[in-house]
Amino acid sequence: MSGTIEFGCQHCGCTVRAQARHIGQNASCPGCGKSIVIEGDVQEVGAVMEDNSASKPETTDVNVVVTGLIGAAATVGLYVAIFFPLRETLLGELFTDRGKIPGIATFVTCWGMAILALKYISVNRQVGYAERELELMPLEAGMQITPDNSEKVLKHLSSLSHSLRESILGRRVHGALEHFRARASVPEVQSYLSSQSEIDASRVESGYTLLRVFIWAVPILGFIGTVLGISSAVGGLADALAVETMSNPPAVAGAEVVGSENLNDEAGGSQESQEEGAGLGERMVQAMGIVTQGLATAFDTTFLALVMAILLMFPTEALRKTEYAMLDRIETFTNQCLLRRMSDKSGDKRIPRELVRVLEP
């Protein structure tokens, strides 16, 4: 039996959450610290499991597998629709005639762009929830939040839409109110909000880890293409020089030329040396062609990789800045509009009952 159940403490009425497999066991209430018995039945467990499956918290994280498939489809689409039809142009040559490195770099870049697109949608949704911050504070609860009326604020939160309730802002406000109702201590709520802020910031930072890896990996792929291109150029030149050496072996030391036939063939030998010189020139031109092709591969792959890294870097930093600004707004709201309204003391600081009656609908 799995799932999470909720029940009220038999002593203080605090809402307690526990695993369904612990039903019937003894535990300590987080609110009053007294011994309680975990209550629940099979039907309640089934209902809670369905509710938990439908109320997953909303984050700005994206599915890596889904974005990878989108990146692969985008890469295939670019090659089929643009690069192969334009193979005779400079753009087509850069992506089709420079080895496998441009294709791999294109896939990594498209994968990163897919992550940025889906993450942009998630961040914008969370920013929209953060702009609805005033909907979380009901007017009928009064100007101050005390352990007595915190239950009213929690009921108001439960009446909101699922998306707003499970947003980053909604979960932080709900957690702070639950903590305040259980502990009745403003300093402890402040400590909770501080730790939750650090957790959210850490989660945001970890959400950009794969993008940072891509931003570093794309230039490295370009440098690998550079090494391969230079290696190909040097290897082609070495092969051409080897062929030239085999076709023109060095003269043997000490050989003597005798006979009148050599004198008679002097004119023919001069013609043959001219033909050999022309052949040598053609072979050197071919070797230089191999060298320039290898160097073109080397420099073009580096150029493409650097451009792709820039295309990933600037949107990533802009989106990261937007997400941190959203977290700063949430932290400002929880500190100024929520924490300042909490009061764990009785007396004159509480709102008068007459004013509460006037504010109630």
mmCIF file of C-alpha atoms in Angstrom:
data_model
loop_
_atom_site.group_PDB
_atom_site.id
_atom_site.type_symbol
_atom_site.label_atom_id
_atom_site.label_comp_id
_atom_site.label_asym_id
_atom_site.label_seq_id
_atom_site.Cartn_x
_atom_site.Cartn_y
_atom_site.Cartn_z
ATOM 1 C CA MET A 1 0.000 0.000 0.000
ATOM 2 C CA SER A 2 1.498 3.341 -1.048
ATOM 3 C CA GLY A 3 0.386 6.942 -1.076
ATOM 4 C CA THR A 4 0.106 9.820 1.378
ATOM 5 C CA ILE A 5 -2.815 10.369 3.757
ATOM 6 C CA GLU A 6 -3.893 13.362 5.818
ATOM 7 C CA PHE A 7 -5.656 13.318 9.186
ATOM 8 C CA GLY A 8 -6.176 15.609 12.155
ATOM 9 C CA CYS A 9 -4.246 15.299 15.388
ATOM 10 C CA GLN A 10 -6.423 13.922 18.184
ATOM 11 C CA HIS A 11 -5.020 16.566 20.592
ATOM 12 C CA CYS A 12 -4.442 19.861 18.743
ATOM 13 C CA GLY A 13 -6.257 19.316 15.447
ATOM 14 C CA CYS A 14 -3.129 19.964 13.360
ATOM 15 C CA THR A 15 -3.177 18.401 9.896
ATOM 16 C CA VAL A 16 -0.681 15.544 9.797
ATOM 17 C CA ARG A 17 0.602 13.819 6.654
ATOM 18 C CA ALA A 18 1.920 10.268 6.678
ATOM 19 C CA GLN A 19 2.522 7.317 4.380
ATOM 20 C CA ALA A 20 -0.458 5.002 3.954
ATOM 21 C CA ARG A 21 1.599 1.968 4.961
ATOM 22 C CA HIS A 22 1.932 3.451 8.480
ATOM 23 C CA ILE A 23 -1.814 3.373 9.226
ATOM 24 C CA GLY A 24 -2.419 2.166 12.783
ATOM 25 C CA GLN A 25 1.083 2.975 13.996
ATOM 26 C CA ASN A 26 2.044 5.520 16.652
ATOM 27 C CA ALA A 27 3.809 8.764 15.821
ATOM 28 C CA SER A 28 4.494 12.220 17.264
ATOM 29 C CA CYS A 29 2.406 15.187 16.177
ATOM 30 C CA PRO A 30 4.577 17.882 14.539
ATOM 31 C CA GLY A 31 2.338 20.548 16.093
ATOM 32 C CA CYS A 32 2.016 19.624 19.760
ATOM 33 C CA GLY A 33 4.567 16.809 19.998
ATOM 34 C CA LYS A 34 2.132 14.406 21.656
ATOM 35 C CA SER A 35 1.749 10.757 20.716
ATOM 36 C CA ILE A 36 -0.918 10.114 18.085
ATOM 37 C CA VAL A 37 -2.235 7.152 16.109
ATOM 38 C CA ILE A 38 -2.082 7.354 12.317
ATOM 39 C CA GLU A 39 -5.674 7.021 11.137
ATOM 40 C CA GLY A 40 -7.130 6.134 7.754
ATOM 41 C CA ASP A 41 -8.838 3.403 5.740
ATOM 42 C CA VAL A 42 -8.467 1.826 2.307
ATOM 43 C CA GLN A 43 -11.066 4.029 0.627
ATOM 44 C CA GLU A 44 -9.466 7.190 1.940
ATOM 45 C CA VAL A 45 -6.079 5.961 0.780
ATOM 46 C CA GLY A 46 -7.403 5.393 -2.745
ATOM 47 C CA ALA A 47 -8.967 8.851 -2.858
ATOM 48 C CA VAL A 48 -5.786 10.486 -1.588
ATOM 49 C CA MET A 49 -3.652 8.615 -4.114
ATOM 50 C CA GLU A 50 -5.858 9.842 -6.961
ATOM 51 C CA ASP A 51 -5.710 13.379 -5.584
ATOM 52 C CA ASN A 52 -1.905 13.216 -5.290
ATOM 53 C CA SER A 53 -1.562 11.992 -8.849
ATOM 54 C CA ALA A 54 -3.654 14.933 -10.059
ATOM 55 C CA SER A 55 -1.939 17.569 -7.907
ATOM 56 C CA LYS A 56 1.666 17.420 -8.996
ATOM 57 C CA PRO A 57 3.588 20.599 -8.224
ATOM 58 C CA GLU A 58 4.344 22.817 -11.187
ATOM 59 C CA THR A 59 7.987 23.651 -11.820
ATOM 60 C CA THR A 60 10.058 25.148 -14.627
ATOM 61 C CA ASP A 61 11.849 21.852 -15.319
ATOM 62 C CA VAL A 62 11.392 20.192 -18.712
ATOM 63 C CA ASN A 63 11.588 16.591 -19.905
ATOM 64 C CA VAL A 64 15.056 15.905 -21.305
ATOM 65 C CA VAL A 65 13.910 12.949 -23.433
ATOM 66 C CA VAL A 66 11.075 14.898 -25.041
ATOM 67 C CA THR A 67 13.321 17.842 -25.843
ATOM 68 C CA GLY A 68 15.946 15.466 -27.265
ATOM 69 C CA LEU A 69 13.366 13.974 -29.630
ATOM 70 C CA ILE A 70 12.261 17.458 -30.655
ATOM 71 C CA GLY A 71 15.895 18.408 -31.303
ATOM 72 C CA ALA A 72 16.447 15.293 -33.438
ATOM 73 C CA ALA A 73 13.310 15.994 -35.473
ATOM 74 C CA ALA A 74 14.356 19.625 -35.960
ATOM 75 C CA THR A 75 17.828 18.546 -37.121
ATOM 76 C CA VAL A 76 16.392 16.140 -39.689
ATOM 77 C CA GLY A 77 13.962 18.812 -40.848
ATOM 78 C CA LEU A 78 16.736 21.373 -41.338
ATOM 79 C CA TYR A 79 18.857 18.994 -43.391
ATOM 80 C CA VAL A 80 15.959 17.763 -45.525
ATOM 81 C CA ALA A 81 14.318 21.140 -46.097
ATOM 82 C CA ILE A 82 17.303 23.510 -46.263
ATOM 83 C CA PHE A 83 20.819 22.097 -46.213
ATOM 84 C CA PHE A 84 20.537 19.273 -48.771
ATOM 85 C CA PRO A 85 18.498 21.288 -51.320
ATOM 86 C CA LEU A 86 21.067 24.116 -51.016
ATOM 87 C CA ARG A 87 24.027 21.770 -51.224
ATOM 88 C CA GLU A 88 25.664 23.748 -54.041
ATOM 89 C CA THR A 89 25.613 26.981 -52.061
ATOM 90 C CA LEU A 90 28.011 28.076 -49.332
ATOM 91 C CA LEU A 91 25.418 27.378 -46.614
ATOM 92 C CA GLY A 92 24.822 23.849 -47.873
ATOM 93 C CA GLU A 93 28.547 23.144 -48.150
ATOM 94 C CA LEU A 94 29.126 24.241 -44.564
ATOM 95 C CA PHE A 95 26.683 21.650 -43.238
ATOM 96 C CA THR A 96 27.008 18.800 -45.778
ATOM 97 C CA ASP A 97 30.625 18.831 -47.054
ATOM 98 C CA ARG A 98 32.496 19.366 -43.776
ATOM 99 C CA GLY A 99 32.230 15.909 -42.219
ATOM 100 C CA LYS A 100 30.017 14.721 -39.389
ATOM 101 C CA ILE A 101 30.858 17.414 -36.846
ATOM 102 C CA PRO A 102 28.430 20.080 -38.224
ATOM 103 C CA GLY A 103 25.570 17.562 -38.063
ATOM 104 C CA ILE A 104 26.343 16.636 -34.454
ATOM 105 C CA ALA A 105 26.692 20.289 -33.458
ATOM 106 C CA THR A 106 23.372 21.070 -35.171
ATOM 107 C CA PHE A 107 21.627 18.315 -33.201
ATOM 108 C CA VAL A 108 23.057 19.550 -29.889
ATOM 109 C CA THR A 109 22.030 23.121 -30.720
ATOM 110 C CA CYS A 110 18.491 22.094 -31.694
ATOM 111 C CA TRP A 111 18.227 20.055 -28.488
ATOM 112 C CA GLY A 112 19.254 23.093 -26.449
ATOM 113 C CA MET A 113 16.788 25.303 -28.343
ATOM 114 C CA ALA A 114 13.983 22.832 -27.580
ATOM 115 C CA ILE A 115 14.876 22.964 -23.878
ATOM 116 C CA LEU A 116 14.849 26.760 -23.989
ATOM 117 C CA ALA A 117 11.471 26.876 -25.772
ATOM 118 C CA LEU A 118 9.693 24.582 -23.308
ATOM 119 C CA LYS A 119 11.419 26.206 -20.354
ATOM 120 C CA TYR A 120 10.398 29.643 -21.612
ATOM 121 C CA ILE A 121 6.746 28.541 -21.596
ATOM 122 C CA SER A 122 7.070 27.167 -18.048
ATOM 123 C CA VAL A 123 8.826 30.267 -16.736
ATOM 124 C CA ASN A 124 6.235 32.576 -18.288
ATOM 125 C CA ARG A 125 3.475 30.532 -16.665
ATOM 126 C CA GLN A 126 5.136 30.840 -13.248
ATOM 127 C CA VAL A 127 5.627 34.585 -13.787
ATOM 128 C CA GLY A 128 1.910 34.865 -14.496
ATOM 129 C CA TYR A 129 1.116 33.071 -11.240
ATOM 130 C CA ALA A 130 3.482 35.373 -9.341
ATOM 131 C CA GLU A 131 1.605 38.395 -10.689
ATOM 132 C CA ARG A 132 -1.591 37.030 -9.088
ATOM 133 C CA GLU A 133 -0.054 37.187 -5.631
ATOM 134 C CA LEU A 134 -2.856 39.247 -4.070
ATOM 135 C CA GLU A 135 -5.383 36.492 -4.781
ATOM 136 C CA LEU A 136 -3.672 34.339 -2.163
ATOM 137 C CA MET A 137 -4.491 36.669 0.741
ATOM 138 C CA PRO A 138 -8.233 36.731 1.564
ATOM 139 C CA LEU A 139 -9.626 39.993 2.878
ATOM 140 C CA GLU A 140 -11.967 38.263 5.289
ATOM 141 C CA ALA A 141 -9.005 36.901 7.259
ATOM 142 C CA GLY A 142 -8.198 40.382 8.548
ATOM 143 C CA MET A 143 -5.099 42.519 8.396
ATOM 144 C CA GLN A 144 -3.140 40.111 10.585
ATOM 145 C CA ILE A 145 -2.662 36.373 10.345
ATOM 146 C CA THR A 146 -2.715 34.569 13.662
ATOM 147 C CA PRO A 147 -2.707 30.879 14.578
ATOM 148 C CA ASP A 148 -6.458 31.225 15.087
ATOM 149 C CA ASN A 149 -7.377 32.496 11.620
ATOM 150 C CA SER A 150 -4.595 30.733 9.666
ATOM 151 C CA GLU A 151 -7.042 27.905 8.976
ATOM 152 C CA LYS A 152 -9.281 30.376 7.166
ATOM 153 C CA VAL A 153 -6.398 31.428 4.888
ATOM 154 C CA LEU A 154 -5.553 27.773 4.172
ATOM 155 C CA LYS A 155 -9.167 27.081 3.221
ATOM 156 C CA HIS A 156 -9.043 30.057 0.889
ATOM 157 C CA LEU A 157 -5.908 28.626 -0.748
ATOM 158 C CA SER A 158 -7.598 25.258 -1.212
ATOM 159 C CA SER A 159 -10.452 26.985 -3.055
ATOM 160 C CA LEU A 160 -8.112 28.465 -5.684
ATOM 161 C CA SER A 161 -7.341 26.834 -9.017
ATOM 162 C CA HIS A 162 -4.999 23.860 -9.026
ATOM 163 C CA SER A 163 -2.432 25.624 -11.211
ATOM 164 C CA LEU A 164 -2.152 28.630 -8.884
ATOM 165 C CA ARG A 165 -2.228 26.479 -5.763
ATOM 166 C CA GLU A 166 0.570 24.224 -7.010
ATOM 167 C CA SER A 167 2.721 27.014 -8.428
ATOM 168 C CA ILE A 168 5.998 28.019 -6.813
ATOM 169 C CA LEU A 169 4.332 30.977 -5.088
ATOM 170 C CA GLY A 170 1.282 29.003 -3.996
ATOM 171 C CA ARG A 171 3.309 26.160 -2.523
ATOM 172 C CA ARG A 172 5.588 28.541 -0.639
ATOM 173 C CA VAL A 173 2.666 30.474 0.865
ATOM 174 C CA HIS A 174 0.826 27.256 1.737
ATOM 175 C CA GLY A 175 3.927 25.787 3.379
ATOM 176 C CA ALA A 176 4.503 28.942 5.416
ATOM 177 C CA LEU A 177 0.901 28.964 6.673
ATOM 178 C CA GLU A 178 1.029 25.265 7.540
ATOM 179 C CA HIS A 179 4.263 25.872 9.440
ATOM 180 C CA PHE A 180 2.767 28.856 11.238
ATOM 181 C CA ARG A 181 -0.371 26.952 12.208
ATOM 182 C CA ALA A 182 1.686 24.068 13.599
ATOM 183 C CA ARG A 183 4.421 26.071 15.354
ATOM 184 C CA ALA A 184 2.719 29.422 16.039
ATOM 185 C CA SER A 185 6.116 31.105 15.741
ATOM 186 C CA VAL A 186 6.951 33.888 13.294
ATOM 187 C CA PRO A 187 10.763 33.383 13.551
ATOM 188 C CA GLU A 188 10.348 29.726 12.620
ATOM 189 C CA VAL A 189 8.212 30.705 9.616
ATOM 190 C CA GLN A 190 10.910 33.169 8.602
ATOM 191 C CA SER A 191 13.509 30.415 8.840
ATOM 192 C CA TYR A 192 11.268 28.155 6.752
ATOM 193 C CA LEU A 193 10.829 30.807 4.054
ATOM 194 C CA SER A 194 14.579 31.422 3.957
ATOM 195 C CA SER A 195 15.388 27.737 3.523
ATOM 196 C CA GLN A 196 12.640 27.334 0.914
ATOM 197 C CA SER A 197 14.056 30.290 -1.014
ATOM 198 C CA GLU A 198 17.463 28.616 -1.093
ATOM 199 C CA ILE A 199 15.894 25.349 -2.260
ATOM 200 C CA ASP A 200 14.025 27.068 -5.098
ATOM 201 C CA ALA A 201 17.157 28.953 -6.162
ATOM 202 C CA SER A 202 19.141 25.715 -6.159
ATOM 203 C CA ARG A 203 16.440 24.031 -8.241
ATOM 204 C CA VAL A 204 16.511 26.874 -10.760
ATOM 205 C CA GLU A 205 20.305 26.685 -11.015
ATOM 206 C CA SER A 206 20.241 22.921 -11.555
ATOM 207 C CA GLY A 207 17.640 23.372 -14.292
ATOM 208 C CA TYR A 208 20.267 25.068 -16.483
ATOM 209 C CA THR A 209 22.979 22.443 -16.007
ATOM 210 C CA LEU A 210 22.318 20.642 -19.285
ATOM 211 C CA LEU A 211 22.176 23.919 -21.200
ATOM 212 C CA ARG A 212 25.537 24.949 -19.760
ATOM 213 C CA VAL A 213 26.929 21.581 -20.828
ATOM 214 C CA PHE A 214 25.652 22.189 -24.365
ATOM 215 C CA ILE A 215 27.158 25.683 -24.444
ATOM 216 C CA TRP A 216 30.550 24.161 -23.606
ATOM 217 C CA ALA A 217 30.116 21.061 -25.766
ATOM 218 C CA VAL A 218 29.365 22.855 -29.044
ATOM 219 C CA PRO A 219 32.700 24.774 -29.200
ATOM 220 C CA ILE A 220 34.538 21.605 -28.194
ATOM 221 C CA LEU A 221 32.902 19.838 -31.139
ATOM 222 C CA GLY A 222 34.169 22.681 -33.336
ATOM 223 C CA PHE A 223 37.708 22.224 -32.038
ATOM 224 C CA ILE A 224 37.448 18.483 -32.720
ATOM 225 C CA GLY A 225 36.456 19.321 -36.297
ATOM 226 C CA THR A 226 39.436 21.647 -36.507
ATOM 227 C CA VAL A 227 41.814 18.909 -35.404
ATOM 228 C CA LEU A 228 40.284 16.449 -37.869
ATOM 229 C CA GLY A 229 40.519 18.967 -40.717
ATOM 230 C CA ILE A 230 44.176 19.796 -40.048
ATOM 231 C CA SER A 231 44.974 16.114 -39.668
ATOM 232 C CA SER A 232 43.334 15.418 -43.035
ATOM 233 C CA ALA A 233 45.278 18.263 -44.662
ATOM 234 C CA VAL A 234 48.634 17.106 -43.307
ATOM 235 C CA GLY A 235 47.864 13.476 -44.208
ATOM 236 C CA GLY A 236 46.957 14.428 -47.791
ATOM 237 C CA LEU A 237 50.126 16.433 -48.208
ATOM 238 C CA ALA A 238 52.216 13.578 -46.817
ATOM 239 C CA ASP A 239 50.607 11.105 -49.245
ATOM 240 C CA ALA A 240 51.287 13.416 -52.196
ATOM 241 C CA LEU A 241 54.939 13.830 -51.225
ATOM 242 C CA ALA A 242 55.270 10.074 -50.807
ATOM 243 C CA VAL A 243 53.961 9.485 -54.325
ATOM 244 C CA GLU A 244 56.392 12.081 -55.685
ATOM 245 C CA THR A 245 59.345 10.420 -53.948
ATOM 246 C CA MET A 246 58.417 7.003 -55.364
ATOM 247 C CA SER A 247 58.052 8.351 -58.901
ATOM 248 C CA ASN A 248 61.455 10.162 -58.770
ATOM 249 C CA PRO A 249 63.953 7.995 -56.841
ATOM 250 C CA PRO A 250 67.270 9.668 -55.962
ATOM 251 C CA ALA A 251 70.298 9.038 -58.201
ATOM 252 C CA VAL A 252 72.740 6.357 -57.059
ATOM 253 C CA ALA A 253 76.039 7.794 -55.883
ATOM 254 C CA GLY A 254 79.066 6.892 -57.984
ATOM 255 C CA ALA A 255 77.135 6.085 -61.174
ATOM 256 C CA GLU A 256 78.988 7.034 -64.371
ATOM 257 C CA VAL A 257 77.473 7.862 -67.719
ATOM 258 C CA VAL A 258 79.507 6.560 -70.673
ATOM 259 C CA GLY A 259 78.958 6.078 -74.321
ATOM 260 C CA SER A 260 78.107 8.285 -77.238
ATOM 261 C CA GLU A 261 74.411 7.374 -76.966
ATOM 262 C CA ASN A 262 74.023 9.643 -73.947
ATOM 263 C CA LEU A 263 75.414 12.522 -75.923
ATOM 264 C CA ASN A 264 73.041 11.798 -78.756
ATOM 265 C CA ASP A 265 70.036 11.619 -76.355
ATOM 266 C CA GLU A 266 70.796 14.881 -74.544
ATOM 267 C CA ALA A 267 68.058 16.755 -76.359
ATOM 268 C CA GLY A 268 65.486 14.014 -75.590
ATOM 269 C CA GLY A 269 66.479 13.965 -71.924
ATOM 270 C CA SER A 270 65.869 17.677 -71.692
ATOM 271 C CA GLN A 271 62.351 17.180 -73.088
ATOM 272 C CA GLU A 272 61.655 14.366 -70.639
ATOM 273 C CA SER A 273 62.800 16.535 -67.705
ATOM 274 C CA GLN A 274 60.379 19.245 -68.840
ATOM 275 C CA GLU A 275 57.521 16.733 -68.900
ATOM 276 C CA GLU A 276 58.515 15.497 -65.435
ATOM 277 C CA GLY A 277 58.541 19.081 -64.180
ATOM 278 C CA ALA A 278 55.050 19.638 -65.554
ATOM 279 C CA GLY A 279 53.826 16.429 -63.868
ATOM 280 C CA LEU A 280 55.429 17.530 -60.621
ATOM 281 C CA GLY A 281 53.580 20.843 -60.828
ATOM 282 C CA GLU A 282 50.239 19.069 -61.372
ATOM 283 C CA ARG A 283 50.854 16.791 -58.395
ATOM 284 C CA MET A 284 51.770 19.741 -56.191
ATOM 285 C CA VAL A 285 48.583 21.526 -57.243
ATOM 286 C CA GLN A 286 46.568 18.416 -56.300
ATOM 287 C CA ALA A 287 48.359 18.234 -52.955
ATOM 288 C CA MET A 288 47.620 21.885 -52.249
ATOM 289 C CA GLY A 289 43.962 21.203 -53.093
ATOM 290 C CA ILE A 290 43.878 18.445 -50.477
ATOM 291 C CA VAL A 291 45.517 20.751 -47.947
ATOM 292 C CA THR A 292 43.115 23.646 -48.578
ATOM 293 C CA GLN A 293 40.099 21.329 -48.364
ATOM 294 C CA GLY A 294 41.273 20.044 -44.991
ATOM 295 C CA LEU A 295 41.906 23.563 -43.731
ATOM 296 C CA ALA A 296 38.464 24.646 -44.945
ATOM 297 C CA THR A 297 36.917 21.826 -42.911
ATOM 298 C CA ALA A 298 38.988 22.860 -39.901
ATOM 299 C CA PHE A 299 38.065 26.542 -39.919
ATOM 300 C CA ASP A 300 34.441 26.138 -41.041
ATOM 301 C CA THR A 301 33.559 23.691 -38.268
ATOM 302 C CA THR A 302 35.056 26.045 -35.691
ATOM 303 C CA PHE A 303 33.110 28.954 -37.155
ATOM 304 C CA LEU A 304 29.800 27.051 -37.101
ATOM 305 C CA ALA A 305 30.376 25.818 -33.558
ATOM 306 C CA LEU A 306 31.111 29.293 -32.204
ATOM 307 C CA VAL A 307 28.011 30.735 -33.880
ATOM 308 C CA MET A 308 25.833 27.935 -32.455
ATOM 309 C CA ALA A 309 27.289 28.462 -28.981
ATOM 310 C CA ILE A 310 26.356 32.153 -29.167
ATOM 311 C CA LEU A 311 22.816 31.214 -30.270
ATOM 312 C CA LEU A 312 22.490 29.107 -27.113
ATOM 313 C CA MET A 313 24.314 31.382 -24.691
ATOM 314 C CA PHE A 314 22.328 34.631 -24.924
ATOM 315 C CA PRO A 315 18.788 33.132 -24.685
ATOM 316 C CA THR A 316 19.910 30.931 -21.787
ATOM 317 C CA GLU A 317 21.225 33.852 -19.764
ATOM 318 C CA ALA A 318 18.170 35.993 -20.567
ATOM 319 C CA LEU A 319 15.771 33.239 -19.462
ATOM 320 C CA ARG A 320 17.824 32.557 -16.341
ATOM 321 C CA LYS A 321 17.665 36.244 -15.414
ATOM 322 C CA THR A 322 13.871 36.237 -15.882
ATOM 323 C CA GLU A 323 13.450 33.188 -13.659
ATOM 324 C CA TYR A 324 15.589 34.660 -10.882
ATOM 325 C CA ALA A 325 13.603 37.906 -11.099
ATOM 326 C CA MET A 326 10.445 35.856 -10.605
ATOM 327 C CA LEU A 327 11.938 34.215 -7.500
ATOM 328 C CA ASP A 328 12.932 37.639 -6.160
ATOM 329 C CA ARG A 329 9.364 38.846 -6.579
ATOM 330 C CA ILE A 330 8.019 35.795 -4.736
ATOM 331 C CA GLU A 331 10.495 36.298 -1.907
ATOM 332 C CA THR A 332 9.573 39.978 -1.634
ATOM 333 C CA PHE A 333 5.884 39.126 -1.427
ATOM 334 C CA THR A 334 6.326 36.433 1.210
ATOM 335 C CA ASN A 335 8.522 38.698 3.348
ATOM 336 C CA GLN A 336 6.572 41.934 3.052
ATOM 337 C CA CYS A 337 2.964 40.855 2.528
ATOM 338 C CA LEU A 338 2.850 37.506 4.325
ATOM 339 C CA LEU A 339 5.484 37.460 7.046
ATOM 340 C CA ARG A 340 4.722 40.981 8.257
ATOM 341 C CA ARG A 341 1.046 40.134 8.651
ATOM 342 C CA MET A 342 1.777 37.172 10.924
ATOM 343 C CA SER A 343 1.489 37.634 14.654
ATOM 344 C CA ASP A 344 2.115 34.927 17.226
ATOM 345 C CA LYS A 345 1.137 37.141 20.192
ATOM 346 C CA SER A 346 -2.236 38.025 21.601
ATOM 347 C CA GLY A 347 -3.343 41.434 22.765
ATOM 348 C CA ASP A 348 -3.559 44.792 21.099
ATOM 349 C CA LYS A 349 -1.719 43.633 17.987
ATOM 350 C CA ARG A 350 -4.639 41.482 16.867
ATOM 351 C CA ILE A 351 -7.334 42.987 14.741
ATOM 352 C CA PRO A 352 -10.514 43.980 16.650
ATOM 353 C CA ARG A 353 -13.467 41.643 16.325
ATOM 354 C CA GLU A 354 -15.740 44.493 15.210
ATOM 355 C CA LEU A 355 -13.455 45.250 12.255
ATOM 356 C CA VAL A 356 -13.324 41.577 11.344
ATOM 357 C CA ARG A 357 -17.121 41.497 11.240
ATOM 358 C CA VAL A 358 -17.197 44.543 8.996
ATOM 359 C CA LEU A 359 -14.673 43.003 6.579
ATOM 360 C CA GLU A 360 -16.503 39.698 6.410
ATOM 361 C CA PRO A 361 -18.875 39.393 3.425
#
